[in-house]
Amino acid sequence: MVNRPPGSRFGLGIGHCTIFKSMPLVEVRNLIKVYAADEGVFGKARHNVRAVSGVSLDIHAGETLGLVGESGCGKSTLGRMVLRLIEPTSGSVVFNGHDVLAAPPGELRRLRRDMQIIFQDPVGSLNPRMRIEEIITEPLVIHAEGSDTTKDSLHQQASEMLRAVGLDESALRRYPHEFSGGQRQRVGIARALALQPKFIVCDEPVSALDVSVGAQIVNLLQKLQREFGLTYLFISHSMPVVRYLSDRIAVMRQGAIVELGTSEDITLRPQHGYTRTLLEATPEPELKLS
Ligand SMILES: Nc1ncnc2c1ncn2[C@@H]1O[C@H](COP(=O)(O)OP(=O)(O)OP(=O)(O)O)[C@@H](O)[C@H]1O
Ligand SMILES: [Mg+2]
């Protein structure tokens, strides 16, 4: 792996060592996932897929770390393991000082309040039979733990979240199929924000949208990051989108991070041949993102 001094607004690069102002919010160490696929007749795994093979990286509070690589390289598996939505084969994830993989159910539930995910496909990730108000407030009810879950309070919180993502309050009574793809993604973002998390894994949140709608969502994510002090792991196969949003970029290939550095270094001074290939393969988007 080529790992260069970040020098972004979150860190000072001195030679090859980096001094960040605080401990990382997320510390990933030697994370491995082997999927046992193609079970044989004797129940023995004949063909294992090594989706993530020994990834280590830090994500600092307030930054966006972009994770870029071609389809099937292990981006979603890595992102979900960080949230423990997929159990790793081995390795460790420390979030805000807590060992996520060793956390017993109660502690994991508390950690989950602070760690959310936005999915690529807002259709598949929103329950079609629930009204938007229920979709947004469901996490608040699940994680109530003594907080105010009266109907009025939930309604007010859902309205606030909808406003934050640029939707009108009238949306609360409607169902997911009554919205466009971009609006549905805004609902997915409002749901992820409901618990006021610190950290969000954005797993290809604009890949299913056309370029102009995707650009609006990208700009919304940036605005929300400023407003709510969010930290993002932003997954995409698109170098221009990742470059636009990220403070640092991790380039992933076949389950491993081959290069990690500031957006500027990765895009202007790539060290790894695969990064150069990705940059050459991806033309600039037609649309201005800001
Ligand atoms: N549940 C599973 N069982 C077996 N193999 C899996 C499973 N999920 C993913 N894989 C395999 O693991 C590898 C990594 O998949 P993953 O979805 O993490 O890639 P990705 O980089 O997110 O791809 P994409 O850009 O297409 O979303 C692929 O080879 C995939 O086929
Ligand atoms: Mg994926």
Short mmCIF file of C-alpha atoms and ligand atoms in Angstrom, two decimals:
data_model
loop_
_atom_site.label_atom_id
_atom_site.label_comp_id
_atom_site.label_asym_id
_atom_site.label_seq_id
_atom_site.Cartn_x
_atom_site.Cartn_y
_atom_site.Cartn_z
CA MET A 1 0.00 0.00 0.00
CA VAL A 2 1.24 3.49 -0.80
CA ASN A 3 0.38 5.68 2.18
CA ARG A 4 1.28 9.33 1.98
CA PRO A 5 1.13 12.18 4.48
CA PRO A 6 -2.35 13.69 4.29
CA GLY A 7 -1.63 17.41 4.76
CA SER A 8 -5.40 18.06 4.47
CA ARG A 9 -7.26 20.34 6.82
CA PHE A 10 -7.45 17.43 9.21
CA GLY A 11 -3.81 16.53 9.42
CA LEU A 12 -0.32 17.86 9.08
CA GLY A 13 2.08 15.89 6.98
CA ILE A 14 5.69 15.94 8.10
CA GLY A 15 7.87 13.81 5.89
CA HIS A 16 6.27 10.41 5.94
CA CYS A 17 4.63 10.71 9.32
CA THR A 18 1.29 12.35 9.90
CA ILE A 19 0.15 14.23 12.98
CA PHE A 20 -3.61 14.43 13.35
CA LYS A 21 -5.08 16.70 15.96
CA SER A 22 -7.12 13.94 17.58
CA MET A 23 -7.46 10.18 17.77
CA PRO A 24 -9.22 8.68 14.75
CA LEU A 25 -12.97 8.26 15.10
CA VAL A 26 -12.74 4.92 13.30
CA GLU A 27 -9.71 2.60 13.42
CA VAL A 28 -9.77 -0.40 11.11
CA ARG A 29 -7.00 -2.97 11.51
CA ASN A 30 -6.24 -5.93 9.29
CA LEU A 31 -9.87 -6.56 8.41
CA ILE A 32 -10.49 -9.75 6.49
CA LYS A 33 -13.66 -11.24 5.03
CA VAL A 34 -13.76 -14.62 3.39
CA TYR A 35 -17.19 -15.61 2.09
CA ALA A 36 -17.75 -19.34 2.00
CA ALA A 37 -19.44 -19.81 -1.36
CA ASP A 38 -20.38 -22.83 -3.47
CA GLU A 39 -20.96 -25.34 -0.66
CA GLY A 40 -19.99 -28.84 -1.80
CA VAL A 41 -22.09 -31.99 -1.46
CA PHE A 42 -20.39 -32.85 1.81
CA GLY A 43 -21.08 -29.37 3.18
CA LYS A 44 -17.46 -28.37 2.72
CA ALA A 45 -16.73 -24.94 1.26
CA ARG A 46 -15.02 -25.61 -2.07
CA HIS A 47 -14.73 -22.10 -3.33
CA ASN A 48 -14.09 -19.32 -0.85
CA VAL A 49 -14.24 -15.68 -1.91
CA ARG A 50 -11.67 -13.51 -0.19
CA ALA A 51 -13.61 -10.24 -0.52
CA VAL A 52 -11.47 -8.14 1.83
CA SER A 53 -7.93 -9.17 2.60
CA GLY A 54 -6.25 -7.32 5.44
CA VAL A 55 -7.43 -3.70 5.25
CA SER A 56 -6.17 -1.16 7.80
CA LEU A 57 -7.16 2.51 7.77
CA ASP A 58 -8.18 5.39 10.03
CA ILE A 59 -11.09 7.77 9.57
CA HIS A 60 -10.83 11.08 11.41
CA ALA A 61 -13.69 13.03 12.93
CA GLY A 62 -15.17 15.48 10.46
CA GLU A 63 -13.44 14.13 7.38
CA THR A 64 -14.74 12.35 4.32
CA LEU A 65 -12.69 9.34 3.40
CA GLY A 66 -13.49 8.26 -0.14
CA LEU A 67 -13.25 4.56 -0.97
CA VAL A 68 -12.94 3.95 -4.67
CA GLY A 69 -12.42 0.86 -6.78
CA GLU A 70 -14.02 -1.22 -9.48
CA SER A 71 -17.12 -3.36 -9.02
CA GLY A 72 -16.55 -6.42 -6.87
CA CYS A 73 -13.31 -5.20 -5.25
CA GLY A 74 -14.85 -5.41 -1.76
CA LYS A 75 -15.97 -1.82 -1.02
CA SER A 76 -19.44 -2.67 0.33
CA THR A 77 -18.12 -5.62 2.30
CA LEU A 78 -15.55 -3.36 3.95
CA GLY A 79 -18.08 -0.59 4.66
CA ARG A 80 -20.55 -3.01 6.20
CA MET A 81 -17.91 -4.72 8.31
CA VAL A 82 -16.97 -1.35 9.79
CA LEU A 83 -20.59 -1.07 11.02
CA ARG A 84 -20.66 -4.80 11.85
CA LEU A 85 -23.56 -5.33 9.49
CA ILE A 86 -21.33 -8.11 8.13
CA GLU A 87 -19.25 -10.12 10.62
CA PRO A 88 -15.57 -10.02 9.63
CA THR A 89 -13.57 -13.22 9.41
CA SER A 90 -10.86 -11.47 11.44
CA GLY A 91 -9.42 -8.07 12.26
CA SER A 92 -10.58 -5.21 14.44
CA VAL A 93 -12.71 -2.08 14.25
CA VAL A 94 -12.55 0.55 16.97
CA PHE A 95 -15.18 3.29 16.88
CA ASN A 96 -14.77 6.28 19.18
CA GLY A 97 -12.59 4.14 21.45
CA HIS A 98 -15.01 1.16 21.53
CA ASP A 99 -14.16 -2.26 20.11
CA VAL A 100 -17.07 -2.74 17.71
CA LEU A 101 -16.45 -6.41 16.99
CA ALA A 102 -16.21 -7.38 20.66
CA ALA A 103 -19.20 -5.27 21.75
CA PRO A 104 -21.99 -7.27 23.42
CA PRO A 105 -25.52 -6.68 22.00
CA GLY A 106 -26.41 -3.80 24.37
CA GLU A 107 -23.22 -1.87 23.68
CA LEU A 108 -23.51 -2.56 19.94
CA ARG A 109 -27.02 -1.08 19.97
CA ARG A 110 -25.68 2.06 21.62
CA LEU A 111 -22.80 2.26 19.14
CA ARG A 112 -25.24 1.86 16.26
CA ARG A 113 -26.93 5.14 17.19
CA ASP A 114 -23.72 6.84 16.12
CA MET A 115 -22.99 4.76 13.02
CA GLN A 116 -25.43 4.75 10.13
CA ILE A 117 -25.50 3.77 6.46
CA ILE A 118 -26.98 5.26 3.32
CA PHE A 119 -27.56 2.70 0.59
CA GLN A 120 -27.22 2.89 -3.17
CA ASP A 121 -30.74 1.76 -3.83
CA PRO A 122 -33.30 3.89 -2.00
CA VAL A 123 -36.11 1.74 -3.40
CA GLY A 124 -34.86 -1.50 -1.90
CA SER A 125 -33.85 0.10 1.40
CA LEU A 126 -37.20 1.80 2.16
CA ASN A 127 -40.17 -0.32 3.23
CA PRO A 128 -42.83 0.27 0.51
CA ARG A 129 -45.67 -0.27 2.99
CA MET A 130 -44.55 2.40 5.44
CA ARG A 131 -45.32 6.09 5.23
CA ILE A 132 -42.32 8.41 5.14
CA GLU A 133 -42.99 9.55 8.71
CA GLU A 134 -42.76 5.96 9.99
CA ILE A 135 -39.66 5.28 7.88
CA ILE A 136 -37.82 8.26 9.32
CA THR A 137 -38.93 7.77 12.92
CA GLU A 138 -38.51 3.98 13.10
CA PRO A 139 -34.85 4.25 14.26
CA LEU A 140 -35.96 6.73 16.96
CA VAL A 141 -38.51 4.22 18.26
CA ILE A 142 -36.08 1.28 18.10
CA HIS A 143 -33.41 3.25 19.96
CA ALA A 144 -35.82 5.13 22.24
CA GLU A 145 -34.06 4.33 25.56
CA GLY A 146 -35.86 6.91 27.65
CA SER A 147 -36.10 9.64 25.00
CA ASP A 148 -39.38 11.30 24.06
CA THR A 149 -41.26 9.05 21.61
CA THR A 150 -44.69 10.63 21.87
CA LYS A 151 -46.48 10.99 18.55
CA ASP A 152 -46.04 14.77 18.58
CA SER A 153 -42.33 14.58 19.32
CA LEU A 154 -41.72 11.97 16.60
CA HIS A 155 -43.74 14.04 14.12
CA GLN A 156 -41.73 17.13 14.93
CA GLN A 157 -38.40 15.30 14.60
CA ALA A 158 -39.45 13.75 11.27
CA SER A 159 -40.47 17.20 9.98
CA GLU A 160 -37.11 18.66 11.00
CA MET A 161 -35.20 15.87 9.30
CA LEU A 162 -37.24 16.25 6.12
CA ARG A 163 -36.55 19.97 6.06
CA ALA A 164 -32.83 19.28 6.58
CA VAL A 165 -32.78 17.12 3.43
CA GLY A 166 -34.80 19.62 1.40
CA LEU A 167 -38.21 17.93 1.40
CA ASP A 168 -41.53 19.43 2.35
CA GLU A 169 -43.44 18.35 5.45
CA SER A 170 -46.30 17.15 3.25
CA ALA A 171 -44.04 14.20 2.28
CA LEU A 172 -44.58 12.65 5.72
CA ARG A 173 -47.98 11.19 4.79
CA ARG A 174 -46.83 9.67 1.54
CA TYR A 175 -45.31 6.30 0.58
CA PRO A 176 -41.88 5.70 -1.05
CA HIS A 177 -43.34 4.85 -4.50
CA GLU A 178 -44.81 8.36 -4.70
CA PHE A 179 -41.33 9.91 -4.95
CA SER A 180 -38.62 10.23 -7.58
CA GLY A 181 -35.30 8.40 -7.13
CA GLY A 182 -33.57 11.54 -5.88
CA GLN A 183 -36.37 12.32 -3.42
CA ARG A 184 -36.30 8.73 -2.15
CA GLN A 185 -32.57 9.06 -1.57
CA ARG A 186 -33.30 12.21 0.46
CA VAL A 187 -35.70 10.15 2.58
CA GLY A 188 -32.98 7.51 3.06
CA ILE A 189 -30.61 10.25 4.19
CA ALA A 190 -33.23 11.69 6.58
CA ARG A 191 -33.66 8.22 8.11
CA ALA A 192 -29.89 7.83 8.52
CA LEU A 193 -29.77 11.26 10.20
CA ALA A 194 -32.67 10.66 12.58
CA LEU A 195 -30.50 9.42 15.44
CA GLN A 196 -27.99 12.24 14.93
CA PRO A 197 -25.10 9.89 14.20
CA LYS A 198 -21.44 10.85 14.17
CA PHE A 199 -20.43 8.60 11.30
CA ILE A 200 -22.19 7.53 8.10
CA VAL A 201 -21.11 4.96 5.54
CA CYS A 202 -22.42 6.23 2.21
CA ASP A 203 -22.43 3.16 -0.04
CA GLU A 204 -22.71 4.44 -3.62
CA PRO A 205 -25.53 6.84 -2.69
CA VAL A 206 -25.59 8.54 -6.08
CA SER A 207 -24.76 5.66 -8.41
CA ALA A 208 -28.41 4.84 -9.14
CA LEU A 209 -29.26 8.47 -9.93
CA ASP A 210 -28.73 10.49 -13.07
CA VAL A 211 -25.84 12.93 -13.03
CA SER A 212 -27.71 16.13 -12.13
CA VAL A 213 -29.81 14.52 -9.38
CA GLY A 214 -26.69 12.77 -8.09
CA ALA A 215 -24.92 16.13 -7.93
CA GLN A 216 -27.74 17.56 -5.83
CA ILE A 217 -27.44 14.64 -3.40
CA VAL A 218 -23.66 15.06 -3.23
CA ASN A 219 -24.10 18.74 -2.40
CA LEU A 220 -26.75 17.88 0.19
CA LEU A 221 -24.37 15.41 1.87
CA GLN A 222 -21.74 18.14 2.05
CA LYS A 223 -24.20 20.62 3.56
CA LEU A 224 -25.32 18.07 6.15
CA GLN A 225 -21.72 17.28 7.01
CA ARG A 226 -21.13 20.94 7.84
CA GLU A 227 -24.41 21.33 9.74
CA PHE A 228 -24.21 18.15 11.79
CA GLY A 229 -20.43 17.66 12.02
CA LEU A 230 -20.61 14.29 10.26
CA THR A 231 -17.80 11.95 9.32
CA TYR A 232 -18.25 9.98 6.10
CA LEU A 233 -16.85 6.85 4.55
CA PHE A 234 -17.97 7.58 1.00
CA ILE A 235 -17.95 4.56 -1.29
CA SER A 236 -18.06 4.96 -5.04
CA HIS A 237 -16.66 3.52 -8.23
CA SER A 238 -16.53 7.05 -9.66
CA MET A 239 -13.24 8.87 -9.20
CA PRO A 240 -14.70 12.34 -10.06
CA VAL A 241 -17.40 12.02 -7.39
CA VAL A 242 -14.97 10.73 -4.78
CA ARG A 243 -12.45 13.41 -5.65
CA TYR A 244 -15.05 16.15 -5.32
CA LEU A 245 -16.24 15.06 -1.88
CA SER A 246 -13.29 13.53 -0.12
CA ASP A 247 -10.51 14.91 2.06
CA ARG A 248 -8.59 11.67 1.55
CA ILE A 249 -9.06 8.78 -0.82
CA ALA A 250 -8.39 5.06 -0.36
CA VAL A 251 -8.02 3.14 -3.60
CA MET A 252 -9.15 -0.47 -3.33
CA ARG A 253 -8.32 -3.34 -5.63
CA GLN A 254 -9.15 -7.02 -5.19
CA GLY A 255 -9.84 -6.70 -1.48
CA ALA A 256 -6.82 -4.56 -0.58
CA ILE A 257 -6.09 -0.84 -0.28
CA VAL A 258 -3.36 -0.17 -2.82
CA GLU A 259 -2.97 3.56 -2.15
CA LEU A 260 -4.26 6.06 0.41
CA GLY A 261 -3.62 9.79 0.47
CA THR A 262 -5.13 13.25 0.16
CA SER A 263 -7.56 13.78 -2.69
CA GLU A 264 -5.05 16.07 -4.29
CA ASP A 265 -2.17 13.59 -4.10
CA ILE A 266 -4.23 10.67 -5.29
CA THR A 267 -5.70 12.52 -8.25
CA LEU A 268 -2.74 14.72 -9.26
CA ARG A 269 0.20 12.57 -8.17
CA PRO A 270 -0.98 8.94 -8.15
CA GLN A 271 1.77 6.54 -7.11
CA HIS A 272 0.11 3.24 -7.95
CA GLY A 273 -0.49 2.02 -11.48
CA TYR A 274 -4.03 0.95 -10.64
CA THR A 275 -4.90 4.48 -9.40
CA ARG A 276 -3.62 5.88 -12.69
CA THR A 277 -5.76 3.36 -14.57
CA LEU A 278 -8.83 4.41 -12.59
CA LEU A 279 -8.12 8.09 -13.22
CA GLU A 280 -7.64 7.55 -16.94
CA ALA A 281 -10.77 5.40 -17.17
CA THR A 282 -13.03 7.97 -15.57
CA PRO A 283 -13.80 11.12 -17.53
CA GLU A 284 -14.78 14.30 -15.70
CA PRO A 285 -18.55 14.47 -15.15
CA GLU A 286 -20.34 16.80 -17.53
CA LEU A 287 -22.04 18.58 -14.70
CA LYS A 288 -20.43 20.99 -12.31
CA LEU A 289 -20.97 19.56 -8.87
CA SER A 290 -21.07 22.78 -6.88
N1 LIG B 1 -22.82 -12.77 0.60
C1 LIG B 1 -21.82 -13.08 -0.24
N2 LIG B 1 -21.46 -14.36 -0.45
C2 LIG B 1 -20.43 -14.67 -1.26
N3 LIG B 1 -19.69 -13.75 -1.93
C3 LIG B 1 -20.01 -12.46 -1.77
C4 LIG B 1 -21.09 -12.04 -0.91
N4 LIG B 1 -21.18 -10.69 -0.95
C5 LIG B 1 -20.20 -10.28 -1.79
N5 LIG B 1 -19.50 -11.32 -2.28
C6 LIG B 1 -18.35 -11.28 -3.18
O1 LIG B 1 -17.34 -10.51 -2.54
C7 LIG B 1 -16.68 -9.67 -3.48
C8 LIG B 1 -16.79 -8.23 -3.03
O2 LIG B 1 -18.15 -7.82 -3.10
P1 LIG B 1 -18.61 -6.36 -2.70
O3 LIG B 1 -20.10 -6.30 -2.84
O4 LIG B 1 -18.04 -6.01 -1.39
O5 LIG B 1 -17.91 -5.48 -3.82
P2 LIG B 1 -18.12 -3.93 -4.24
O6 LIG B 1 -16.76 -3.37 -4.41
O7 LIG B 1 -19.03 -3.28 -3.26
O8 LIG B 1 -18.83 -4.06 -5.65
P3 LIG B 1 -19.88 -3.06 -6.35
O9 LIG B 1 -19.09 -1.84 -6.81
O10 LIG B 1 -20.39 -3.85 -7.51
O11 LIG B 1 -20.94 -2.71 -5.36
C9 LIG B 1 -17.32 -9.97 -4.84
O12 LIG B 1 -16.53 -10.92 -5.49
C10 LIG B 1 -18.66 -10.53 -4.48
O13 LIG B 1 -19.12 -11.42 -5.47
MG MG B 2 -20.93 -2.35 -3.42
#
